[in-house]
Amino acid sequence: MRDHGLYVRGMGGPNGLNGSSGAHGIRELARRHALLPLRIFLGVTFVYAGLDKLTDSSFFHASGQGSLGETLHAVRDSSAIPALVDLALKSPGGFGYAIAVGELLVGLGTLLGLWARIAALGGALISLSLWLTVSWQVEPYYLGNDLAYLMAWLPLVLAGAPTFSADALLAARRRRIM
């Protein structure tokens, strides 16, 4: 489709799928949008995780059932980086808000494709910190989900959000202006 002098990637051109037809065109369309399901999954998951934390008042407490403080105390001695847990324990509420807001911003950035590589890097860093602290002791390692999330973020760090994204629209606008 042509939009303000721009062919939106994968949306077709004057001859169908960017001049292609048949199986080749479908394969090209699939290749261009291969990261879209991953973007949607990670974006929705991180938005949900952030909102879930922000709406759970017990999460931000230093102690008590369901609190971040309780979780941090439970994993401190088995984490890969106890100093990181100690840092979070200095202010569990502040750390909890930082994680929750970070997850929310990462999720929204990923869904919108706005500063997608930066959002993906943020998601990877959050997942890495959770893997090295909260889920480090999970055995066998593949049962812990934070490592899988870390690996899922890496393709988006490398590729960004080339289709159906604010980044793609902004890049097209910059090209039109120049």
Coordinates of N, CA and C in Angstrom, one line a residue:
M1 N 0.8 -1.2 0.0 CA 0.0 0.0 0.0 C 0.9 1.2 0.0
R2 N 0.5 2.2 -0.7 CA 1.2 3.4 -0.8 C 0.6 4.4 0.2
D3 N 1.4 5.0 1.1 CA 1.0 5.9 2.1 C 1.9 7.1 2.1
H4 N 1.5 8.3 1.6 CA 2.3 9.5 1.5 C 3.6 9.2 0.8
G5 N 3.6 8.5 -0.3 CA 4.8 8.2 -1.0 C 5.7 7.2 -0.4
L6 N 5.1 6.3 0.4 CA 5.9 5.3 1.2 C 5.3 3.9 0.9
Y7 N 6.1 3.0 0.5 CA 5.7 1.6 0.6 C 5.9 1.1 1.9
V8 N 4.9 0.7 2.7 CA 5.0 0.1 4.0 C 5.5 -1.3 3.8
R9 N 6.6 -1.7 4.4 CA 7.2 -3.0 4.2 C 6.1 -4.1 4.4
G10 N 6.0 -5.0 3.4 CA 5.2 -6.1 3.6 C 3.7 -5.9 3.3
M11 N 3.3 -4.7 3.1 CA 1.9 -4.4 2.8 C 1.6 -4.4 1.4
G12 N 2.5 -4.7 0.5 CA 2.2 -4.8 -0.9 C 2.6 -3.6 -1.6
G13 N 2.7 -3.7 -2.9 CA 3.1 -2.6 -3.8 C 2.1 -2.7 -4.9
P14 N 2.5 -2.0 -6.0 CA 1.6 -2.0 -7.2 C 1.3 -3.3 -7.8
N15 N 2.2 -4.3 -7.6 CA 2.1 -5.6 -8.2 C 1.9 -6.7 -7.1
G16 N 1.1 -6.4 -6.1 CA 0.9 -7.4 -5.0 C 1.9 -7.2 -3.9
L17 N 2.5 -8.3 -3.5 CA 3.4 -8.3 -2.4 C 4.8 -7.8 -2.9
N18 N 4.9 -6.5 -2.9 CA 6.2 -5.9 -3.4 C 6.6 -6.4 -4.7
G19 N 5.7 -6.5 -5.6 CA 6.1 -7.0 -7.0 C 6.2 -8.5 -7.1
S20 N 5.9 -9.2 -6.1 CA 6.0 -10.7 -6.1 C 4.6 -11.2 -6.0
S21 N 4.5 -12.5 -6.4 CA 3.2 -13.2 -6.3 C 3.5 -14.6 -5.9
G22 N 2.4 -15.3 -5.5 CA 2.6 -16.7 -5.2 C 3.3 -17.0 -3.9
A23 N 4.0 -18.2 -3.9 CA 4.7 -18.7 -2.7 C 5.8 -17.8 -2.4
H24 N 6.5 -17.3 -3.4 CA 7.7 -16.4 -3.1 C 7.2 -15.2 -2.3
G25 N 6.1 -14.6 -2.7 CA 5.6 -13.4 -2.1 C 5.1 -13.7 -0.6
I26 N 4.6 -14.8 -0.4 CA 4.1 -15.2 0.9 C 5.4 -15.4 1.8
R27 N 6.4 -16.1 1.3 CA 7.6 -16.3 2.1 C 8.3 -15.0 2.4
E28 N 8.3 -14.1 1.5 CA 8.9 -12.7 1.7 C 8.1 -12.0 2.8
L29 N 6.7 -12.1 2.7 CA 5.9 -11.4 3.7 C 6.2 -12.0 5.1
A30 N 6.3 -13.4 5.1 CA 6.6 -14.0 6.4 C 7.9 -13.6 7.0
R31 N 8.9 -13.5 6.1 CA 10.3 -13.1 6.5 C 10.2 -11.7 7.1
R32 N 9.6 -10.8 6.4 CA 9.5 -9.4 6.9 C 8.8 -9.3 8.2
H33 N 7.9 -10.1 8.5 CA 7.1 -10.0 9.7 C 7.4 -11.1 10.7
A34 N 8.5 -11.8 10.6 CA 8.8 -12.9 11.5 C 8.9 -12.5 12.9
L35 N 9.4 -11.3 13.2 CA 9.6 -10.9 14.6 C 8.3 -10.3 15.2
L36 N 7.3 -10.0 14.4 CA 6.1 -9.4 14.9 C 5.4 -10.2 16.0
P37 N 5.2 -11.5 15.9 CA 4.6 -12.3 17.0 C 5.5 -12.2 18.3
L38 N 6.8 -12.2 18.1 CA 7.6 -12.1 19.3 C 7.5 -10.8 20.0
R39 N 7.4 -9.7 19.1 CA 7.2 -8.4 19.7 C 5.9 -8.2 20.4
I40 N 4.8 -8.8 19.8 CA 3.5 -8.7 20.5 C 3.5 -9.5 21.8
F41 N 4.1 -10.7 21.8 CA 4.1 -11.5 23.0 C 4.9 -10.8 24.1
L42 N 6.1 -10.4 23.8 CA 7.0 -9.8 24.8 C 6.4 -8.4 25.3
G43 N 5.8 -7.7 24.3 CA 5.2 -6.4 24.7 C 4.0 -6.6 25.6
V44 N 3.1 -7.5 25.3 CA 1.9 -7.7 26.1 C 2.3 -8.3 27.5
T45 N 3.3 -9.2 27.5 CA 3.7 -9.8 28.7 C 4.4 -8.8 29.6
F46 N 5.2 -7.9 29.1 CA 5.8 -6.9 30.0 C 4.9 -5.8 30.4
V47 N 3.9 -5.4 29.6 CA 2.9 -4.5 30.0 C 2.1 -5.1 31.2
Y48 N 1.7 -6.4 31.0 CA 0.9 -7.1 32.0 C 1.7 -7.2 33.3
A49 N 3.0 -7.6 33.2 CA 3.8 -7.8 34.4 C 4.0 -6.4 35.1
G50 N 4.2 -5.4 34.4 CA 4.3 -4.0 35.0 C 3.0 -3.6 35.7
L51 N 1.9 -3.8 35.0 CA 0.6 -3.4 35.6 C 0.3 -4.3 36.8
D52 N 0.6 -5.5 36.7 CA 0.3 -6.5 37.8 C 1.0 -6.0 39.1
K53 N 2.3 -5.6 38.9 CA 3.1 -5.2 40.1 C 2.5 -3.8 40.6
L54 N 2.2 -2.9 39.7 CA 1.7 -1.6 40.1 C 0.4 -1.7 40.8
T55 N -0.4 -2.7 40.5 CA -1.7 -2.8 41.2 C -1.7 -3.7 42.4
D56 N -0.6 -4.3 42.7 CA -0.5 -5.2 43.9 C 0.3 -4.4 45.0
S57 N -0.5 -3.9 46.0 CA 0.1 -3.1 47.0 C 1.1 -3.9 47.9
S58 N 0.9 -5.1 48.1 CA 1.8 -5.9 48.9 C 3.2 -6.1 48.2
F59 N 3.3 -6.0 46.9 CA 4.5 -6.2 46.2 C 5.6 -5.2 46.6
F60 N 5.2 -4.0 46.9 CA 6.2 -3.0 47.2 C 6.7 -2.9 48.7
H61 N 6.2 -3.8 49.5 CA 6.5 -3.8 50.9 C 7.9 -4.5 51.1
A62 N 8.5 -4.1 52.2 CA 9.8 -4.7 52.6 C 9.7 -6.1 53.2
S63 N 8.5 -6.5 53.7 CA 8.3 -7.8 54.2 C 6.8 -8.2 54.1
G64 N 6.5 -9.4 54.3 CA 5.1 -9.9 54.2 C 4.9 -10.7 53.0
Q65 N 3.8 -11.5 53.1 CA 3.5 -12.4 52.0 C 3.3 -11.6 50.7
G66 N 3.9 -12.1 49.6 CA 3.8 -11.5 48.3 C 4.6 -10.3 48.1
S67 N 5.4 -9.9 49.1 CA 6.2 -8.7 49.0 C 7.5 -9.0 48.2
L68 N 8.1 -7.9 47.6 CA 9.3 -8.0 46.9 C 10.4 -8.3 48.0
G69 N 10.3 -7.6 49.1 CA 11.3 -7.8 50.2 C 11.4 -9.3 50.6
E70 N 10.3 -10.0 50.7 CA 10.3 -11.4 51.1 C 11.0 -12.2 50.0
T71 N 10.7 -11.9 48.8 CA 11.3 -12.7 47.7 C 12.8 -12.5 47.6
L72 N 13.2 -11.2 47.8 CA 14.6 -10.9 47.8 C 15.4 -11.6 48.9
H73 N 14.8 -11.6 50.1 CA 15.4 -12.3 51.2 C 15.6 -13.8 50.9
A74 N 14.5 -14.4 50.3 CA 14.5 -15.8 50.0 C 15.6 -16.2 49.0
V75 N 15.9 -15.3 48.0 CA 16.8 -15.7 47.0 C 18.2 -15.1 47.2
R76 N 18.4 -14.3 48.2 CA 19.7 -13.6 48.4 C 20.9 -14.6 48.3
D77 N 20.9 -15.6 49.1 CA 22.1 -16.5 49.3 C 22.3 -17.4 48.1
S78 N 21.2 -17.6 47.2 CA 21.4 -18.5 46.1 C 21.5 -17.8 44.8
S79 N 21.5 -16.4 44.8 CA 21.6 -15.7 43.6 C 23.0 -15.6 43.1
A80 N 23.2 -15.4 41.8 CA 24.5 -15.3 41.2 C 25.3 -14.0 41.6
I81 N 24.5 -13.0 41.9 CA 25.0 -11.7 42.3 C 24.3 -11.2 43.6
P82 N 24.7 -11.8 44.8 CA 24.1 -11.3 46.0 C 24.2 -9.8 46.2
A83 N 25.2 -9.2 45.7 CA 25.3 -7.7 45.9 C 24.2 -7.0 45.2
L84 N 23.7 -7.5 44.1 CA 22.6 -6.9 43.5 C 21.3 -7.0 44.3
V85 N 21.2 -8.2 44.9 CA 20.0 -8.4 45.8 C 20.1 -7.4 47.0
D86 N 21.3 -7.3 47.6 CA 21.6 -6.4 48.7 C 21.2 -5.0 48.4
L87 N 21.6 -4.6 47.2 CA 21.2 -3.2 46.7 C 19.7 -3.0 46.7
A88 N 19.0 -4.0 46.1 CA 17.6 -3.9 46.0 C 16.9 -4.0 47.4
L89 N 17.5 -4.7 48.4 CA 17.0 -4.8 49.7 C 17.1 -3.5 50.5
K90 N 18.0 -2.6 50.0 CA 18.1 -1.3 50.7 C 16.8 -0.5 50.6
S91 N 16.1 -0.7 49.4 CA 14.8 0.0 49.2 C 13.9 -0.9 48.3
P92 N 13.3 -1.9 48.9 CA 12.5 -2.8 48.1 C 11.4 -2.1 47.4
G93 N 10.8 -1.2 48.0 CA 9.7 -0.4 47.4 C 10.2 0.3 46.2
G94 N 11.3 1.1 46.3 CA 11.8 1.8 45.2 C 12.3 0.9 44.1
F95 N 12.9 -0.2 44.4 CA 13.4 -1.1 43.4 C 12.2 -1.7 42.7
G96 N 11.1 -2.1 43.5 CA 9.9 -2.6 42.9 C 9.2 -1.7 41.9
Y97 N 9.2 -0.4 42.3 CA 8.6 0.6 41.4 C 9.5 0.7 40.1
A98 N 10.8 0.7 40.3 CA 11.7 0.8 39.1 C 11.5 -0.4 38.2
I99 N 11.3 -1.6 38.7 CA 11.1 -2.8 37.9 C 9.7 -2.7 37.2
A100 N 8.7 -2.3 38.0 CA 7.3 -2.3 37.4 C 7.2 -1.2 36.3
V101 N 7.7 0.0 36.6 CA 7.7 1.0 35.6 C 8.5 0.7 34.4
G102 N 9.7 0.1 34.6 CA 10.6 -0.4 33.6 C 9.9 -1.4 32.7
E103 N 9.2 -2.4 33.3 CA 8.5 -3.4 32.5 C 7.4 -2.7 31.7
L104 N 6.7 -1.8 32.3 CA 5.6 -1.1 31.6 C 6.1 -0.4 30.4
L105 N 7.2 0.4 30.6 CA 7.7 1.2 29.5 C 8.3 0.3 28.4
V106 N 9.0 -0.7 28.8 CA 9.6 -1.7 27.8 C 8.5 -2.3 27.0
G107 N 7.4 -2.7 27.7 CA 6.3 -3.4 27.0 C 5.6 -2.4 26.0
L108 N 5.4 -1.2 26.4 CA 4.7 -0.2 25.5 C 5.6 0.1 24.4
G109 N 6.9 0.4 24.6 CA 7.8 0.6 23.5 C 7.9 -0.5 22.5
T110 N 7.9 -1.7 23.0 CA 7.9 -2.9 22.2 C 6.7 -3.0 21.3
L111 N 5.5 -2.9 22.0 CA 4.3 -3.0 21.2 C 4.1 -1.9 20.2
L112 N 4.5 -0.7 20.5 CA 4.4 0.5 19.6 C 5.5 0.5 18.6
G113 N 6.6 -0.2 18.9 CA 7.8 -0.2 18.0 C 8.5 1.2 18.1
L114 N 8.4 1.8 19.3 CA 8.9 3.1 19.5 C 10.3 3.0 20.2
W115 N 11.4 3.4 19.6 CA 12.7 3.2 20.1 C 12.8 1.7 20.5
A116 N 12.5 0.9 19.5 CA 12.3 -0.6 19.7 C 13.6 -1.3 20.2
R117 N 14.7 -0.9 19.7 CA 16.0 -1.5 20.1 C 16.3 -1.1 21.5
I118 N 16.0 0.1 21.9 CA 16.3 0.6 23.3 C 15.3 -0.2 24.2
A119 N 14.0 -0.3 23.8 CA 13.1 -1.0 24.6 C 13.5 -2.5 24.8
A120 N 13.9 -3.1 23.7 CA 14.4 -4.5 23.8 C 15.6 -4.6 24.7
L121 N 16.5 -3.7 24.6 CA 17.7 -3.7 25.5 C 17.2 -3.6 26.9
G122 N 16.3 -2.8 27.2 CA 15.7 -2.6 28.5 C 15.1 -3.9 29.0
G123 N 14.3 -4.6 28.1 CA 13.7 -5.9 28.4 C 14.8 -6.9 28.7
A124 N 15.8 -6.9 27.9 CA 16.9 -7.9 28.1 C 17.6 -7.7 29.4
L125 N 17.9 -6.4 29.8 CA 18.5 -6.1 31.0 C 17.7 -6.5 32.2
I126 N 16.4 -6.2 32.1 CA 15.5 -6.6 33.2 C 15.5 -8.2 33.3
S127 N 15.4 -8.9 32.2 CA 15.4 -10.3 32.2 C 16.7 -10.9 32.8
L128 N 17.8 -10.2 32.4 CA 19.1 -10.7 32.9 C 19.2 -10.5 34.4
S129 N 18.8 -9.3 34.9 CA 18.9 -9.1 36.3 C 18.0 -10.1 37.1
L130 N 16.8 -10.4 36.6 CA 16.0 -11.3 37.2 C 16.5 -12.7 37.2
W131 N 17.2 -13.1 36.0 CA 17.8 -14.4 35.9 C 18.9 -14.6 36.9
L132 N 19.8 -13.5 37.0 CA 20.9 -13.6 37.9 C 20.6 -13.5 39.4
T133 N 19.4 -13.1 39.7 CA 19.0 -13.0 41.1 C 17.9 -13.9 41.5
V134 N 16.7 -13.7 40.9 CA 15.5 -14.5 41.4 C 15.5 -15.9 40.9
S135 N 15.8 -16.1 39.6 CA 15.7 -17.5 39.1 C 17.0 -18.2 38.9
W136 N 18.1 -17.7 39.4 CA 19.4 -18.3 39.3 C 19.4 -19.8 39.8
Q137 N 18.8 -20.0 41.0 CA 18.8 -21.2 41.6 C 17.9 -22.3 41.1
V138 N 17.1 -22.0 40.1 CA 16.2 -22.9 39.5 C 17.0 -24.0 38.8
E139 N 16.6 -25.3 39.1 CA 17.3 -26.4 38.5 C 16.3 -27.4 38.0
P140 N 16.5 -27.9 36.8 CA 17.5 -27.5 35.8 C 17.2 -26.1 35.3
Y141 N 18.2 -25.5 34.8 CA 18.1 -24.1 34.4 C 17.0 -23.8 33.4
Y142 N 16.6 -24.7 32.6 CA 15.6 -24.4 31.6 C 14.2 -24.3 32.1
L143 N 14.0 -24.6 33.4 CA 12.7 -24.4 34.0 C 12.5 -23.0 34.5
G144 N 13.6 -22.2 34.6 CA 13.5 -20.8 34.9 C 13.1 -20.0 33.7
N145 N 12.2 -19.1 33.7 CA 11.7 -18.4 32.5 C 12.5 -17.2 32.2
D146 N 13.3 -16.6 33.1 CA 14.0 -15.4 32.9 C 15.1 -15.5 31.8
L147 N 15.8 -16.6 31.8 CA 16.8 -16.9 30.8 C 16.1 -16.9 29.4
A148 N 15.0 -17.6 29.3 CA 14.3 -17.7 28.0 C 13.8 -16.3 27.5
Y149 N 13.3 -15.5 28.5 CA 13.0 -14.1 28.1 C 14.2 -13.3 27.6
L150 N 15.3 -13.5 28.3 CA 16.5 -12.8 27.9 C 16.9 -13.2 26.5
M151 N 16.8 -14.4 26.1 CA 17.2 -14.9 24.8 C 16.1 -14.4 23.8
A152 N 14.9 -14.3 24.2 CA 13.8 -13.8 23.3 C 14.0 -12.3 23.0
W153 N 14.6 -11.6 23.9 CA 14.8 -10.1 23.6 C 15.9 -9.9 22.6
L154 N 16.9 -10.8 22.5 CA 18.0 -10.5 21.7 C 17.7 -10.3 20.2
P155 N 16.9 -11.0 19.6 CA 16.5 -10.7 18.2 C 16.0 -9.3 18.0
L156 N 15.2 -8.8 19.0 CA 14.6 -7.5 18.9 C 15.7 -6.4 19.1
V157 N 16.7 -6.7 20.0 CA 17.8 -5.8 20.2 C 18.6 -5.7 18.9
L158 N 18.8 -6.8 18.2 CA 19.5 -6.8 16.9 C 18.8 -6.2 15.7
A159 N 17.5 -6.5 15.6 CA 16.7 -6.1 14.4 C 15.8 -4.9 14.7
G160 N 15.5 -4.6 15.9 CA 14.5 -3.5 16.1 C 13.1 -3.9 15.7
A161 N 12.3 -3.0 15.2 CA 11.0 -3.2 14.8 C 10.8 -2.6 13.4
P162 N 11.2 -3.4 12.4 CA 11.2 -2.8 11.0 C 9.8 -2.6 10.4
T163 N 8.8 -3.3 10.9 CA 7.5 -3.2 10.3 C 6.5 -2.9 11.4
F164 N 5.4 -2.3 11.0 CA 4.3 -2.0 11.9 C 4.8 -1.3 13.2
S165 N 5.6 -0.3 13.0 CA 6.2 0.4 14.2 C 6.3 1.9 14.0
A166 N 6.3 2.5 15.1 CA 6.6 4.0 15.1 C 8.0 4.3 14.6
D167 N 8.9 3.4 14.9 CA 10.3 3.6 14.3 C 10.3 3.6 12.8
A168 N 9.6 2.7 12.2 CA 9.5 2.6 10.7 C 8.8 3.8 10.2
L169 N 7.8 4.3 10.8 CA 7.1 5.5 10.3 C 8.0 6.7 10.5
L170 N 8.7 6.8 11.6 CA 9.6 8.0 11.8 C 10.8 7.9 10.8
A171 N 11.3 6.8 10.5 CA 12.4 6.6 9.5 C 11.9 7.0 8.1
A172 N 10.7 6.6 7.8 CA 10.1 7.0 6.5 C 9.9 8.5 6.4
R173 N 9.5 9.1 7.5 CA 9.2 10.5 7.5 C 10.6 11.2 7.3
R174 N 11.6 10.8 8.0 CA 12.9 11.4 7.8 C 13.4 11.3 6.4
R175 N 13.2 10.1 5.7 CA 13.6 10.0 4.4 C 12.9 10.9 3.4
R176 N 11.6 11.1 3.7 CA 10.8 12.0 2.8 C 11.3 13.5 3.0
I177 N 11.7 13.8 4.2 CA 12.1 15.2 4.4 C 13.4 15.5 3.8
M178 N 14.3 14.5 3.7 CA 15.6 14.7 3.2 C 15.6 14.7 1.7

